Structure formats: structure tokens, C-alpha cells
Coordinates of C-alpha atoms in Angstrom, one line a residue:
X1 CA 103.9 7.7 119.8
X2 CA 103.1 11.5 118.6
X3 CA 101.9 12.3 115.5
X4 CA 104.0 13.3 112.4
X5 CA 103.8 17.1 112.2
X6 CA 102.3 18.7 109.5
X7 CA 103.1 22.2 108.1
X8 CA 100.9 22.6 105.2
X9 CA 99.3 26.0 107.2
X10 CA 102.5 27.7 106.4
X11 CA 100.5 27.9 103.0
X12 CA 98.5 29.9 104.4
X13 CA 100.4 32.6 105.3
X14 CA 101.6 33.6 101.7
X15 CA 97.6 33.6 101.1
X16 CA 96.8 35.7 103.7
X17 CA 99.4 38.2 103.4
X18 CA 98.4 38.2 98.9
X19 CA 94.8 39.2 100.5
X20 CA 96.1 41.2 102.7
X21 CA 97.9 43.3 100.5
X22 CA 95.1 43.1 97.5
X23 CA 92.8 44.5 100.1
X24 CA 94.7 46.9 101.9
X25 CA 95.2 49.1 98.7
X26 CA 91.7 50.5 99.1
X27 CA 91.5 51.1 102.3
X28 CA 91.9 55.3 101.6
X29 CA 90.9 55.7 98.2
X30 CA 86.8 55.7 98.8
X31 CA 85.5 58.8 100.3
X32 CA 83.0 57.5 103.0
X33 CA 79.5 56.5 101.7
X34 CA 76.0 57.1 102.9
X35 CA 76.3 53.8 104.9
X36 CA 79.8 53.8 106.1
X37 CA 78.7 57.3 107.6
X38 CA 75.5 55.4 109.2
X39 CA 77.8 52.9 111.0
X40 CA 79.7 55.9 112.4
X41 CA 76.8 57.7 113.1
X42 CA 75.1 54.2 115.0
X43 CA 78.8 53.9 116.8
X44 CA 78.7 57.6 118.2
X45 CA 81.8 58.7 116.5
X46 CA 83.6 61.4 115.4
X47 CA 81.4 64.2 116.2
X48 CA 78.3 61.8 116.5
X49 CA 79.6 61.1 120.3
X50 CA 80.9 59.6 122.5
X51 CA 78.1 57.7 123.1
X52 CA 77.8 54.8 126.2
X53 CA 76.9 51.3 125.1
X54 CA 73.2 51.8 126.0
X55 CA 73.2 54.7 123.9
X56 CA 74.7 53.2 120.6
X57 CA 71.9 49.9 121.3
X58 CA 69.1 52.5 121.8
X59 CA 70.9 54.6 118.3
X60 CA 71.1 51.6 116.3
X61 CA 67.8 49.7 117.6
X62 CA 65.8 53.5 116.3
X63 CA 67.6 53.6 113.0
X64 CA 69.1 50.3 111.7
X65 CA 68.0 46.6 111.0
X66 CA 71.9 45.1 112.2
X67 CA 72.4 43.9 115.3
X68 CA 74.7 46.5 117.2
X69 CA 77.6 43.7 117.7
X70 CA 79.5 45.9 114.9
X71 CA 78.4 49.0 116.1
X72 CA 80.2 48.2 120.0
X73 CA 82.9 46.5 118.1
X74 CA 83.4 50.2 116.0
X75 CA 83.0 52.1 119.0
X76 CA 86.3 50.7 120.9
X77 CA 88.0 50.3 118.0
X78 CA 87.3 54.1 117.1
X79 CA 88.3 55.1 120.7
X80 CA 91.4 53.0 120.2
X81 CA 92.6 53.9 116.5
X82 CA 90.8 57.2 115.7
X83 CA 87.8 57.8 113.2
X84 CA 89.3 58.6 109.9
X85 CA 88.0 56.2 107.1
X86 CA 91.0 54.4 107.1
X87 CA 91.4 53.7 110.9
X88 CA 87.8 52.3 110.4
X89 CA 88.2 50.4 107.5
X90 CA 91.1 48.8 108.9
X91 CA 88.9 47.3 111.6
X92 CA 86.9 44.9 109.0
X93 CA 89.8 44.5 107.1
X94 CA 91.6 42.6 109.9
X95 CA 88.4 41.1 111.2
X96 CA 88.1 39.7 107.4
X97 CA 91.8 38.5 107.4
X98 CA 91.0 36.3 110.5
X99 CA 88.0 34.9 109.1
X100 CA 89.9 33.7 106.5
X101 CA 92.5 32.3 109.3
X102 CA 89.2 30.7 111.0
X103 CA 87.6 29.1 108.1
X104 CA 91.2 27.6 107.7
X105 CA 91.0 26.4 111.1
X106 CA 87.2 25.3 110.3
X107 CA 88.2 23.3 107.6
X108 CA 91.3 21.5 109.0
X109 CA 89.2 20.1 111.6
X110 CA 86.4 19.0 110.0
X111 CA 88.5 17.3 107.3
X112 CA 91.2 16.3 109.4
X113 CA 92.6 13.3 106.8
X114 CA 92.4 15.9 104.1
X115 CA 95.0 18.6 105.3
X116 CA 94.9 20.3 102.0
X117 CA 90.8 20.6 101.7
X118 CA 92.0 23.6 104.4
X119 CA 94.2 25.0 102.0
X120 CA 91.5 25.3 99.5
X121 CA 88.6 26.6 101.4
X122 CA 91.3 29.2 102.3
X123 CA 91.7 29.9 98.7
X124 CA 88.3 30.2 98.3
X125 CA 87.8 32.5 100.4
X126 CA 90.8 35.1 100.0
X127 CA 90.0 34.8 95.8
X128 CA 86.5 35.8 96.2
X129 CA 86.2 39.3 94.6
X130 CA 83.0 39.9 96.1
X131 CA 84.7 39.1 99.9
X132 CA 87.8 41.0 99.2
X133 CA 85.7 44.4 98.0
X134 CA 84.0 44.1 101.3
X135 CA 87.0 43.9 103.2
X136 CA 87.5 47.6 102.7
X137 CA 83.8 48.6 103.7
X138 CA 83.4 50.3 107.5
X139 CA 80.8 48.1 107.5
X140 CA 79.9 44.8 109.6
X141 CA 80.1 42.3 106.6
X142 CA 83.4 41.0 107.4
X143 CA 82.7 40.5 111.4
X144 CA 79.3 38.7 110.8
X145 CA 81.2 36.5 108.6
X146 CA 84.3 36.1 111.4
X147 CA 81.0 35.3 113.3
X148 CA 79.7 32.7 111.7
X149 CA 82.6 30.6 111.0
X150 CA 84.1 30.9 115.0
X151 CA 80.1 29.3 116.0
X152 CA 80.5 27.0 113.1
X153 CA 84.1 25.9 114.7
X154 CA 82.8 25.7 118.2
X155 CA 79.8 23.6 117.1
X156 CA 81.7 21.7 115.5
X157 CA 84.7 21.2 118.0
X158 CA 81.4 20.7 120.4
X159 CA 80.2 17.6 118.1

């Protein structure tokens, strides 16, 4: 006998496309900061490269205190999409949109009898002013978090 489908993600999808779109209007209207310039700088682009992997590790190990995961993850994505602010920004604003898709996931399978708990740690997440400013930064906030909750899922799928 299979189990009655459920369909309460499809929620989700209104949520992420309201974050999406609350997110995605300030993605252009910052001029880059001192530290979004420093992640470019760390990443070798623009006309800070291009710069091999050991390079940007040996750049970022000299001159920052992150681990150079973002900086590797900036690099292809720059070589990909171009270095204008807004190419870059749009890197951790879809990284942040699929945390928030993850920490659904996260959610649904730890409380598996409770399908809406999912629905609400979603909400939770894509309300949060603080998250949703950072979701605009070309900076690593949003893929340490995108981090975090995949090894939390994967633990927790290992348990």
C-alpha cells in the first residue's frame, strides 16, 4: 500500500518566489562596498585576475579570515555570468533561495508527522529581514548558511 501523497510544498513555492522577488529588488541599487570589493579582490576578478585556484587560496589565506569556499564558488560563477555587482549578487541571492528550499527539506524530514512545521521554518526563514538584506550582499553569508543546513540534512538523513 503507498502512502497518501502530500502536496503541502507547493506552499512553498509562492514563499520562495515572495522572497525571491522582495530580494531581487536590491540587487543593482548598492554601489559595491569595501567588502563586496574584497570578495572580488580574494576571487581574482574583474581586473584583480584571473587568478588559478591556488592563487585565490594563497589571496584569501594572506588577507581574509573566511574560508575560500565562497571565494572558488565567486570565481566560476564570475567566469560564467560576468563581474558587474549584479551578476555577483545574483550568485548569493540564489544560493540564499535554496537554503531556504533546503531548510524546507530539513524540516520535513525531521518532523515527518508534522508536514506543516516545514512550512513554517520556511516562513521563518524567507520573513527574516536580517536574512533577506543579506541576500543581496556579494558576500558568502548566504552559502555558509546553504552550508550548514545541506550538513545538517545529511546528518540527519545519516541518523
Amino acid at each position: 500500500m503507498s502512502r497518501p501523497r502530500s502536496y503541502i510544498w507547493l506552499a512553498v513555492i509562492p514563499l520562495l518566489l515572495f522572497a525571491a522577488w522582495l530580494s531581487a529588488r536590491s540587487l543593482n541599487i548598492d554601489a559595491l562596498w569595501i567588502d563586496e570589493i574584497y570578495s572580488i579582490y580574494e576571487s581574482g576578478g574583474a581586473y584583480f585576475g584571473p587568478l588559478s585556484p591556488l592563487d585565490i587560496a594563497f589571496r584569501v589565506s594572506a588577507s581574509s579570515t573566511w574560508p575560500p569556499i565562497y571565494n572558488f564558488t565567486l570565481a566560476g560563477w564570475g567566469a560564467v555570468a560576468g563581474w558587474s555587482p549584479l551578476a555577483g549578487r545574483a550568485l548569493s541571492w540564489l544560493l540564499g533561495l535554496l537554503s531556504i528550499a533546503i531548510i524546507y527539506r530539513l524540516a520535513r524530514e525531521m518532523l515527518p508527522q508534522k508536514p506543516w512545521s516545514a512550512s513554517f521554518a520556511a516562513v521563518f526563514m524567507s520573513g527574516s529581514a536580517f536574512y533577506l538584506y543579506y541576500l543581496h550582499e556579494l558576500r558568502g553569508y548566504t552559502l555558509h548558511i546553504l552550508i550548514g543546513c545541506s550538513a545538517a540534512t545529511l546528518y540527519w538523513r545519516a541518523l
